[in-house]
Coordinates of N, CA and C in Angstrom, one line a residue:
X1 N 4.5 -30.2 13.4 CA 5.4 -30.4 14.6 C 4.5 -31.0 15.7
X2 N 2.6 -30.9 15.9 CA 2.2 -30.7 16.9 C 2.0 -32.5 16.7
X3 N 2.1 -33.2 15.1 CA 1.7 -34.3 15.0 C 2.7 -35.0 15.5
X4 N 4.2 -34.3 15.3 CA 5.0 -35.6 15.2 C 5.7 -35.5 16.9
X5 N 5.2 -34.6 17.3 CA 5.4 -34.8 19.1 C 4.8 -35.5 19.7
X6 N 3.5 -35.4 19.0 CA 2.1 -36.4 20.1 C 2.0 -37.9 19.5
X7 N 2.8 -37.8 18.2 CA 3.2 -39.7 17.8 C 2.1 -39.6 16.9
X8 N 1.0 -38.6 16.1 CA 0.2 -38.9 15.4 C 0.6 -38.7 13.7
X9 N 1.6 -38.4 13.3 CA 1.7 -37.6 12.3 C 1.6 -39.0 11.2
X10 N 1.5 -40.5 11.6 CA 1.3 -41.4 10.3 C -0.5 -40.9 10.3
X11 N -1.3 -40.4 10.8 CA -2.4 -40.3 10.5 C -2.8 -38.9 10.5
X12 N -2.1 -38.0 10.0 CA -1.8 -37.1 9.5 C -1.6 -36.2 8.1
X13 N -2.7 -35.8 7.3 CA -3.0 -35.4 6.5 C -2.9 -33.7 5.6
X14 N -1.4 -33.1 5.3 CA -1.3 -31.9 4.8 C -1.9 -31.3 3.4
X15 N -3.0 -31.3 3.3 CA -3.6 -30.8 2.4 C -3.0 -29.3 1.5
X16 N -2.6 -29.3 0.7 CA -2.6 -27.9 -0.2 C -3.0 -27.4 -1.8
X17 N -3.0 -26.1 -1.4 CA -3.9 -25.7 -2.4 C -2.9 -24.6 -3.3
X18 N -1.7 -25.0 -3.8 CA -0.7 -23.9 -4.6 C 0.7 -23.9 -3.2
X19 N 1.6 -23.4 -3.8 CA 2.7 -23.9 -3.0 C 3.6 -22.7 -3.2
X20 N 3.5 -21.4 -2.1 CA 4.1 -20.3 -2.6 C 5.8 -20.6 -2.3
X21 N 6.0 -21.7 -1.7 CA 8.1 -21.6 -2.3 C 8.1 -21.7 -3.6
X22 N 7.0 -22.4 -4.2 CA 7.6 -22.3 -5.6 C 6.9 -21.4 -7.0
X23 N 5.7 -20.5 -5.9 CA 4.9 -19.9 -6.7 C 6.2 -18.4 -6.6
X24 N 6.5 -18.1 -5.5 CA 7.5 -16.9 -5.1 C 8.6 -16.6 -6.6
X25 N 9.0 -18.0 -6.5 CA 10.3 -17.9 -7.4 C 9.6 -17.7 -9.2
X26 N 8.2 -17.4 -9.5 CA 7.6 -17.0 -10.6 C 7.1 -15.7 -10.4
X27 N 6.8 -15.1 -9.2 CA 6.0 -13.9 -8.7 C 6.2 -12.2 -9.6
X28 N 7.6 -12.2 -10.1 CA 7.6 -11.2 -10.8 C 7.0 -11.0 -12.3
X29 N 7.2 -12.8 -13.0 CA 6.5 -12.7 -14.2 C 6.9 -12.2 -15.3
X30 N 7.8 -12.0 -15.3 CA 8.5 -11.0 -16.7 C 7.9 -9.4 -16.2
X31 N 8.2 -9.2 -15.4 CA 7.6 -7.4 -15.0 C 8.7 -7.2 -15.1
X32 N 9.1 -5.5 -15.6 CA 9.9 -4.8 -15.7 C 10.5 -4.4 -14.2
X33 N 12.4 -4.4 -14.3 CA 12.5 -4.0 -12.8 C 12.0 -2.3 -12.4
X34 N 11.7 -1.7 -12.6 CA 11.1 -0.5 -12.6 C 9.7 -1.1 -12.1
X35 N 8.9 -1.8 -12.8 CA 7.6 -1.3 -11.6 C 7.8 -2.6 -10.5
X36 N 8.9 -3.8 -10.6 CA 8.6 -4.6 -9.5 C 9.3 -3.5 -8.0
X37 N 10.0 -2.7 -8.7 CA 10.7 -1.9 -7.2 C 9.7 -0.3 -7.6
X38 N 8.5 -0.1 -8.1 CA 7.8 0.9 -8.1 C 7.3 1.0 -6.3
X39 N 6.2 2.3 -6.0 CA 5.9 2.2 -5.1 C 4.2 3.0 -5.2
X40 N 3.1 2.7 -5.0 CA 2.2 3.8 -4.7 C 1.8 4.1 -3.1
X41 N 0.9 5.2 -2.8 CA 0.5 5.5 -1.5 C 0.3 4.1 -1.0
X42 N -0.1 3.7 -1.3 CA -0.6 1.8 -0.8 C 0.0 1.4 -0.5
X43 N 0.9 1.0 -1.0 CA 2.1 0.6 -1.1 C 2.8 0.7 -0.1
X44 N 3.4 2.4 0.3 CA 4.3 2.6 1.1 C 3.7 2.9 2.3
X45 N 2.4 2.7 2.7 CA 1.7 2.4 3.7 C 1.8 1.3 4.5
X46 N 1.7 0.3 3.3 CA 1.7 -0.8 4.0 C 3.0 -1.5 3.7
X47 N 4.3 -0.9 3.3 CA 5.4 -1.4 3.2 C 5.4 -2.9 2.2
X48 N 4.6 -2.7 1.5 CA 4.2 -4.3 0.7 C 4.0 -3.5 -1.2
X49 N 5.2 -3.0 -1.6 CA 5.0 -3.2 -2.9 C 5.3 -4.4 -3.5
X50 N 5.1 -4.4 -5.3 CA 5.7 -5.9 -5.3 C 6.7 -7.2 -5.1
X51 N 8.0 -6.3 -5.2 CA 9.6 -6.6 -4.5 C 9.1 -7.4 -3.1
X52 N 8.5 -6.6 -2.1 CA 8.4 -6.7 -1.1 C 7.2 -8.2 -0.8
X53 N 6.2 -7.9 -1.8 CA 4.9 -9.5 -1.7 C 6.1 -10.4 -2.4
X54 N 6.9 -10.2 -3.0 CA 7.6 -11.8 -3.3 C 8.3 -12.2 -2.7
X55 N 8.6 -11.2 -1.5 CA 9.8 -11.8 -0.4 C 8.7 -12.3 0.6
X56 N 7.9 -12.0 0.7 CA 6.8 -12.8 1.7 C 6.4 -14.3 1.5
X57 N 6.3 -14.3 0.1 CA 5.7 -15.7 -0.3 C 6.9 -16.4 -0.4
X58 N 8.3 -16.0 -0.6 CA 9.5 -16.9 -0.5 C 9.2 -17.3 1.3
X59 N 9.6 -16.3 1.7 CA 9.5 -16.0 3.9 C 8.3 -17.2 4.3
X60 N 7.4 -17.2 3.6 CA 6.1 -17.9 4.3 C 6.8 -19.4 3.9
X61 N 7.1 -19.5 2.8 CA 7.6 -21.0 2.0 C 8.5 -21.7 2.6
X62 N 9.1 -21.1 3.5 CA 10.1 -22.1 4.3 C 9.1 -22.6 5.1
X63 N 8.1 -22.1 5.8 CA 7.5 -23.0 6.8 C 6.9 -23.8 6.2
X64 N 6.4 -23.5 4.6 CA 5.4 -24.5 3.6 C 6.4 -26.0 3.5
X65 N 7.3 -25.9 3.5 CA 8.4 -26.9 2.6 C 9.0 -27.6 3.5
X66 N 9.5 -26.9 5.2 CA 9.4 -27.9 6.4 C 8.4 -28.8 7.0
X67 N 7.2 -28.4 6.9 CA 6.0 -28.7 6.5 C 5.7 -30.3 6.3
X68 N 5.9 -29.9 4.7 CA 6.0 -30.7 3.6 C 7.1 -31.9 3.7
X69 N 8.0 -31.3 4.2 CA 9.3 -32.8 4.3 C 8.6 -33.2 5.4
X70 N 8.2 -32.9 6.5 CA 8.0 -33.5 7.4 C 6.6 -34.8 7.2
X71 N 5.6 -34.6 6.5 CA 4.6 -34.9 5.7 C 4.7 -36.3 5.9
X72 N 3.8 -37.2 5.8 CA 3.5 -38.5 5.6 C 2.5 -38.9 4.7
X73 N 1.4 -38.1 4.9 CA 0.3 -38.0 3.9 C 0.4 -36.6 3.3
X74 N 0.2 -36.5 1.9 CA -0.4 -35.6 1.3 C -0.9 -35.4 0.2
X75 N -2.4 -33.8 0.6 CA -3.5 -34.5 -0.4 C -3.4 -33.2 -1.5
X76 N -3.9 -33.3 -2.6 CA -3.6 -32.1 -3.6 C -4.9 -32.4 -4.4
X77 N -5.0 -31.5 -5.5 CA -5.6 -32.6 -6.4 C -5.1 -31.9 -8.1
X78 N -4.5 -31.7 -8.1 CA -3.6 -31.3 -9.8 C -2.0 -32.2 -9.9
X79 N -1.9 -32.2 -11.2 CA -0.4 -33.2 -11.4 C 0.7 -32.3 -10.9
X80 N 0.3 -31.1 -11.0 CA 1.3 -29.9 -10.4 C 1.6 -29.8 -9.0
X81 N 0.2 -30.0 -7.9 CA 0.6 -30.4 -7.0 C 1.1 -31.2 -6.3
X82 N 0.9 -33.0 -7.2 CA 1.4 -34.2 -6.7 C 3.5 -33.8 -7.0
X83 N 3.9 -33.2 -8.2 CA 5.1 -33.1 -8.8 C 5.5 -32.2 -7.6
X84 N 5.2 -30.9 -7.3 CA 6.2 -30.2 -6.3 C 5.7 -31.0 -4.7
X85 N 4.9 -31.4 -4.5 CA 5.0 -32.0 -3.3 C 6.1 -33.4 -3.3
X86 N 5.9 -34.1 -4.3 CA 7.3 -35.1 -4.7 C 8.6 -34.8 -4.8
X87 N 8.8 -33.1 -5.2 CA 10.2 -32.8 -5.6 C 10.8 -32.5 -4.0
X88 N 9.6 -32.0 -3.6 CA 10.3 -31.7 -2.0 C 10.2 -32.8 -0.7
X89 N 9.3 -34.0 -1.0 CA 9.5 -34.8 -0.5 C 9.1 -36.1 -0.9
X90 N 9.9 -36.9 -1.8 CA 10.2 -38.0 -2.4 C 9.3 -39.1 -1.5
X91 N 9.5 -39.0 -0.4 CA 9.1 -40.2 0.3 C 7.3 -39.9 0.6
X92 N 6.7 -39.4 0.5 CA 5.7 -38.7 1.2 C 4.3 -39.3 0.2
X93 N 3.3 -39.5 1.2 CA 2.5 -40.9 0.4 C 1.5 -39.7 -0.3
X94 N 0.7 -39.5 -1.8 CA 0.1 -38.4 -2.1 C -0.8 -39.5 -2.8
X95 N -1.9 -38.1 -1.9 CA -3.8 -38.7 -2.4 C -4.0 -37.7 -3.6
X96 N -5.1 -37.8 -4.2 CA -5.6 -36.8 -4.9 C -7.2 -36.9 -4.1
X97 N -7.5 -35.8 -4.6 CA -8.8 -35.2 -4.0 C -9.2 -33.7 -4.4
X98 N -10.0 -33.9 -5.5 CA -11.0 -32.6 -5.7 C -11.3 -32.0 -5.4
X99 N -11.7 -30.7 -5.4 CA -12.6 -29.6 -4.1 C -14.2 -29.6 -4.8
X100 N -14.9 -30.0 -3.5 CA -16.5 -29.7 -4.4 C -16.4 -28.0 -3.9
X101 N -17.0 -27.9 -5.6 CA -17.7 -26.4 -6.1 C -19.1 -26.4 -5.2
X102 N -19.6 -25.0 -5.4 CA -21.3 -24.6 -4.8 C -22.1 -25.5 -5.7
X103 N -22.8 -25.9 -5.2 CA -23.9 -26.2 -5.9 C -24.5 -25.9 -7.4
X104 N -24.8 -24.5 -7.6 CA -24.6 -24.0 -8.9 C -24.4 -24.5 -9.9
X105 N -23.1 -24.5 -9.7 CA -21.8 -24.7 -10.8 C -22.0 -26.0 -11.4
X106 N -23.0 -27.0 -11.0 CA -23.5 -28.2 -11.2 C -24.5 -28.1 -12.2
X107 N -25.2 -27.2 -12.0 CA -27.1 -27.2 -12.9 C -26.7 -26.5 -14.7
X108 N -25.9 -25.8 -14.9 CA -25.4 -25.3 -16.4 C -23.8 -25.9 -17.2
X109 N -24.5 -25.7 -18.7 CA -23.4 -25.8 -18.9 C -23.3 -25.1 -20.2
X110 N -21.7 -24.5 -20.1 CA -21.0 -24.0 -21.4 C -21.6 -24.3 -23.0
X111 N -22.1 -23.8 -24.0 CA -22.4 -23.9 -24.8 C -22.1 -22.6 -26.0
X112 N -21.2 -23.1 -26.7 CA -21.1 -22.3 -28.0 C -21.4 -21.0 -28.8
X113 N -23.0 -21.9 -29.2 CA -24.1 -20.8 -29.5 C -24.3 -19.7 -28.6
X114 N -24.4 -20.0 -27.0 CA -24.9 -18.9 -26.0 C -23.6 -18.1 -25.7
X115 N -22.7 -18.2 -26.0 CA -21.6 -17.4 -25.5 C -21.3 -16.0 -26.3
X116 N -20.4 -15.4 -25.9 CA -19.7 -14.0 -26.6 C -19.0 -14.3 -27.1
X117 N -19.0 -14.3 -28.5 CA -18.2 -14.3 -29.5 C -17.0 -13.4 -29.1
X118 N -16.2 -14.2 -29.7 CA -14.7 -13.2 -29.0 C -14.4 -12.5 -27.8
X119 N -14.9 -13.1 -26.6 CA -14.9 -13.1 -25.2 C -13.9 -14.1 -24.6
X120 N -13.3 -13.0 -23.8 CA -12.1 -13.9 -22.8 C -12.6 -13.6 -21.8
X121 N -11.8 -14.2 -21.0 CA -12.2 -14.4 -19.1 C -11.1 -14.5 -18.5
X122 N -10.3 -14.0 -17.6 CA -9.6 -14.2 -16.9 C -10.0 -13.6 -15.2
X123 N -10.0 -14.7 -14.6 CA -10.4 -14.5 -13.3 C -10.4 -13.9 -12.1
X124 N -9.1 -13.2 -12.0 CA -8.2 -12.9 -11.7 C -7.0 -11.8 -11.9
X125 N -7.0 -10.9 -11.2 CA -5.4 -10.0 -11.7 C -5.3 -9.3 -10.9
X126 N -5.4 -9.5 -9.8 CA -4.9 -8.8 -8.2 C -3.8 -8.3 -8.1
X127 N -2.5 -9.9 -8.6 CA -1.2 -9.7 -8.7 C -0.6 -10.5 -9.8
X128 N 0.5 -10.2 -10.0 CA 1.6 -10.6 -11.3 C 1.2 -12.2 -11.7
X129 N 1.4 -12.9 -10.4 CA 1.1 -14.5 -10.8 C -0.3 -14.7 -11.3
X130 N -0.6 -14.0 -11.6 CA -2.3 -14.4 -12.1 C -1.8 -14.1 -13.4
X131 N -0.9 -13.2 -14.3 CA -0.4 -12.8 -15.3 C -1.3 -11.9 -16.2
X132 N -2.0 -11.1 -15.8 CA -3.0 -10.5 -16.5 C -2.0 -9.3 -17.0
X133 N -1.0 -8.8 -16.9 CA -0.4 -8.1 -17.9 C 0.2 -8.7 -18.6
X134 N 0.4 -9.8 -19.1 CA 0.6 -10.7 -20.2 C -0.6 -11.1 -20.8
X135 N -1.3 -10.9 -20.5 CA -2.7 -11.3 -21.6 C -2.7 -10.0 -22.1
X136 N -2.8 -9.0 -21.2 CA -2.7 -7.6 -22.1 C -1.8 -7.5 -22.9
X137 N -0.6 -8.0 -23.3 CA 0.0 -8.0 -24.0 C -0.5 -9.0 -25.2
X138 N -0.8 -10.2 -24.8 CA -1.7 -11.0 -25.8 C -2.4 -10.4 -26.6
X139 N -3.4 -9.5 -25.9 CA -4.2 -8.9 -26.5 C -4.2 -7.8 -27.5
X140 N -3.1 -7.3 -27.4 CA -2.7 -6.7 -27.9 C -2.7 -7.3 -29.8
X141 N -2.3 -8.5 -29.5 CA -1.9 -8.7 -30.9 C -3.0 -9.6 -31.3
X142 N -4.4 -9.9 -30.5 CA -5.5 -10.8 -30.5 C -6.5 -9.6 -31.4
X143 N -6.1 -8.3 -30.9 CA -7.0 -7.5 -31.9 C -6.7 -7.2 -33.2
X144 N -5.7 -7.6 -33.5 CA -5.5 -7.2 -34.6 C -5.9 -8.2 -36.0
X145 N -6.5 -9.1 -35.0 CA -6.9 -10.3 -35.8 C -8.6 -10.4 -35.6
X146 N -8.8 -10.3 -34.8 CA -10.5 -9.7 -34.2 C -10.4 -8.5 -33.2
X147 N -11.1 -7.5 -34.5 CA -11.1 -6.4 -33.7 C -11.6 -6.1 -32.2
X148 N -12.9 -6.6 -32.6 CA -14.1 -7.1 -31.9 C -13.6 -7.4 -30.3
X149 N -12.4 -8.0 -29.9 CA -12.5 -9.0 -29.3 C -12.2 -8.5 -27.7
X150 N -13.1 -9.3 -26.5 CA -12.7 -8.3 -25.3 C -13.0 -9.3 -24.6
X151 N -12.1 -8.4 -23.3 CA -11.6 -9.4 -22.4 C -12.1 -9.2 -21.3
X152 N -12.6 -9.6 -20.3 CA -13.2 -9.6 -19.0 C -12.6 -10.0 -17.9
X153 N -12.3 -9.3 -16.9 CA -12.1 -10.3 -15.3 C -12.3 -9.4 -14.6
X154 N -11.9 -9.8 -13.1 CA -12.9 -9.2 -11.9 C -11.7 -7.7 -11.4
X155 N -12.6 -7.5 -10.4 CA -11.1 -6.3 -9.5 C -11.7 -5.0 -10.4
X156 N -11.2 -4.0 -9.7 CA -10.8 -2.7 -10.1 C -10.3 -2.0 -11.3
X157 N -11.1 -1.1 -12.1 CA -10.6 -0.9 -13.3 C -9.9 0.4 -12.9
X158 N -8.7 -0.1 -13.3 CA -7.6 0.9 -13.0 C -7.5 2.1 -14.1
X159 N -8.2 2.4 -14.6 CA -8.4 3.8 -15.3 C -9.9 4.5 -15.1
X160 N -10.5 4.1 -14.5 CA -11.5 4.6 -13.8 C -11.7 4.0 -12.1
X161 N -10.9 5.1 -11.2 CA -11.2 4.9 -10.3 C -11.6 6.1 -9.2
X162 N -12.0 6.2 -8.4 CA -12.6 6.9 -6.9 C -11.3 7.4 -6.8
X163 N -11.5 8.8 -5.7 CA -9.9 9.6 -5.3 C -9.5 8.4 -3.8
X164 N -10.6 7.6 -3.3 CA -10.2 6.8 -2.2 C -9.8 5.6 -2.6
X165 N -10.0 5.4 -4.1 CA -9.4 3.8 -4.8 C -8.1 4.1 -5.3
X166 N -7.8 5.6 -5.6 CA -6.6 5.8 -6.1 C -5.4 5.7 -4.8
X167 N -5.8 6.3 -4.0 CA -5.3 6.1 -2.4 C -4.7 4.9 -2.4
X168 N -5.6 3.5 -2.5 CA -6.3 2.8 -2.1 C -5.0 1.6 -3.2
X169 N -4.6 2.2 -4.7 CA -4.7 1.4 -5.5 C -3.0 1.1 -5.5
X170 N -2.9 -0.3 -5.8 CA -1.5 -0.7 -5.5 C -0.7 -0.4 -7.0
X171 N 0.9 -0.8 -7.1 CA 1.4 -0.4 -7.9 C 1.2 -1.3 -9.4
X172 N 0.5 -3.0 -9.1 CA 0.8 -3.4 -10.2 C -0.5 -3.2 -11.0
X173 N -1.9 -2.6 -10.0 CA -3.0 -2.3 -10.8 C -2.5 -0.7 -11.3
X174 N -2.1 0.0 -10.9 CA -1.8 1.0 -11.9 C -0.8 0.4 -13.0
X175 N -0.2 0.1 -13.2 CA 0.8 -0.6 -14.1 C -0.4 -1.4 -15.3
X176 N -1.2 -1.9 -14.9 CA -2.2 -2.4 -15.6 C -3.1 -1.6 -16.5
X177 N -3.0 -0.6 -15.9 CA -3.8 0.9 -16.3 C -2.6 1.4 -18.1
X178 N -1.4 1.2 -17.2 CA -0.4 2.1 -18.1 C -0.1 1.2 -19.6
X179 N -0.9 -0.2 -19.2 CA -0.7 -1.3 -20.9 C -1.5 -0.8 -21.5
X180 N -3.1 -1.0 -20.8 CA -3.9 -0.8 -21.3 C -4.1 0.1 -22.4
X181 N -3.7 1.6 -21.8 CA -3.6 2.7 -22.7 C -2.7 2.6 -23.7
X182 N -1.2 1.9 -23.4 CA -0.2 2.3 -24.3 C -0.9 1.1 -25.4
X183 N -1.4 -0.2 -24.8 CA -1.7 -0.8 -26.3 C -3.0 -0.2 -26.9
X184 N -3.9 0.8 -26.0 CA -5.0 1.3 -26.8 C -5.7 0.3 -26.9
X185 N -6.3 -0.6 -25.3 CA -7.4 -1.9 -25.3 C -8.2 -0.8 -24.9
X186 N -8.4 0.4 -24.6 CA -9.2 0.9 -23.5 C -10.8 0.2 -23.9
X187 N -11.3 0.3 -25.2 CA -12.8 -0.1 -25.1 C -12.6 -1.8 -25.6
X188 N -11.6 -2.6 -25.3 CA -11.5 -4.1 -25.4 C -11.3 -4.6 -23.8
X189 N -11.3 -4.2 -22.5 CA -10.8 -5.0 -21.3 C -11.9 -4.2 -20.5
X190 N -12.5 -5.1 -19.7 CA -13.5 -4.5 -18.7 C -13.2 -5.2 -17.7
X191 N -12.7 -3.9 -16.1 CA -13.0 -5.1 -15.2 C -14.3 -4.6 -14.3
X192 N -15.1 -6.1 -13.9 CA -16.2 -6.6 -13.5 C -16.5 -6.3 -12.1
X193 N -15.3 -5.8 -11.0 CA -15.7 -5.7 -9.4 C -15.2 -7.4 -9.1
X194 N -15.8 -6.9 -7.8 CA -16.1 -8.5 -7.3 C -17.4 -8.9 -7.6
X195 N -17.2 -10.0 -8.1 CA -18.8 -10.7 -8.7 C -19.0 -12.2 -7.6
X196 N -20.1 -12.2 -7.5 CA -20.8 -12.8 -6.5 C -20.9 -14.4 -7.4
X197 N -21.4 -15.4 -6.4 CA -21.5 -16.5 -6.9 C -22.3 -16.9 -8.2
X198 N -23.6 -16.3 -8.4 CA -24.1 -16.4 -9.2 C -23.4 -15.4 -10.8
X199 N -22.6 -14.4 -10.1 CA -21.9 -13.6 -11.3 C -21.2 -14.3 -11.8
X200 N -20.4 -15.2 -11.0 CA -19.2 -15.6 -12.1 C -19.6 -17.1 -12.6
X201 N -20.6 -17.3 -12.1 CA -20.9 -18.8 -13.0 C -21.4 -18.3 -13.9
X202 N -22.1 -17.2 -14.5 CA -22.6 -16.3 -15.7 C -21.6 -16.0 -16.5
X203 N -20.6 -15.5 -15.4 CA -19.5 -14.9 -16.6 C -18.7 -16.4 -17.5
X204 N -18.4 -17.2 -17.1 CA -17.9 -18.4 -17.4 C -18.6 -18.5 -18.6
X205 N -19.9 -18.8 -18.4 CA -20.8 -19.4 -19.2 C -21.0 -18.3 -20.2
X206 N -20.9 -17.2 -20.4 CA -21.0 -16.2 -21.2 C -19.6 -16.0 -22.1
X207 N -18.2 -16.8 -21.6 CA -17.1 -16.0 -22.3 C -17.1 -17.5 -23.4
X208 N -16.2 -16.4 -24.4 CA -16.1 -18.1 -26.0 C -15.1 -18.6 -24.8
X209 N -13.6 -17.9 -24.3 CA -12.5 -18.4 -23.8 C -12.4 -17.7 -22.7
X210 N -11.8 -19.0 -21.9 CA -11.4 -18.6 -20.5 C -10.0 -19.5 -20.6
X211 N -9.4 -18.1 -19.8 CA -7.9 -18.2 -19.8 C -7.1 -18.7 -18.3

């Protein structure tokens, strides 16, 4: 709005990085309605179970998408990005452009021999759109083909936690707790914390698959 008042908005550039009007409308993921209207202490603290974060990311998306129509330039860098910035505004001129990584992530590389055999990665599982209770379901049927086989990502391991992480812990990481056991991954899924720059360019390089 501040561009197209002051007459600058042809030299004007909206950059984004994922697009929650349209990430919203996938937010539940195939979750049962039972835990997307569940609640923990967390939860009802902060009035944000998961029912409630999908109406946010819809709520926020109207300003993403007025935004967006309004747009003259915009820069992305995935075919997924250039498509919903197109679907919402046809006319709108789109760059591509990369994000440079740390430095790091530049000096190694992925190799075969050095990795964990039957090691997954998943980066992520905060919340539903990252889908990590669907990999636990994957996995489910991944063991039964390699026993062996385990799966890694970051965050809180929701079956071993602190009485202030349980406090602490929202509805869809307990829910993540309650696969686990019922498929009996407990000694197949580890989660890793937050890992630092140097951790997760290790972990990468350590898994056979990253999901």
């Amino acid at each position: 709005n501040a561009a197209e008042i002051t007459g600058v908005l042809k030299q004007t550039v909206v950059t984004m990085q994922g697009l929650v009007s349209l990430i919203s409308k996938h937010y539940y993921s195939n979750l049962p309605a039972c835990i997307v209207h569940s609640w923990t202490i967390r939860d009802i603290l902060r009035f944000d179970n998961i029912y409630f974060a999908k109406r946010s990311f819809a709520k926020r998306g109207k300003n993403e998408t007025l935004a967006l129509k309004k747009a003259v330039h915009v820069m992305g860098r995935t075919d997924w990005d250039k498509a919903c910035s197109k679907q919402i505004n046809p006319k709108c001129i789109y760059h591509h452009c990369n994000e440079t990584l740390r430095d790091s992530f530049y000096k190694d590389e992925w190799n075969y021999e050095n990795c964990e055999k039957h090691s997954l990665f998943i980066s992520q599982c905060s919340y539903p759109i990252k889908g990590m209770h669907l990999m636990l379901e994957a996995m489910k049927e991944i063991v039964k083909e390699y026993p062996d086989a385990h799966l890694y990502t970051t965050g809180l391991d929701p079956l071993n936690l602190t009485l202030k992480q349980k406090l602490l812990q929202n509805s869809y990481n307990r829910y993540l707790g309650k696969l686990i056991k019922k498929y009996k991954l407990t000694n197949n899924v580890s989660f890793l914390g937050i890992l630092n720059e140097a951790q997760m360019k290790q972990r990468y390089l350590s898994s056979n698959v990253f999901v």
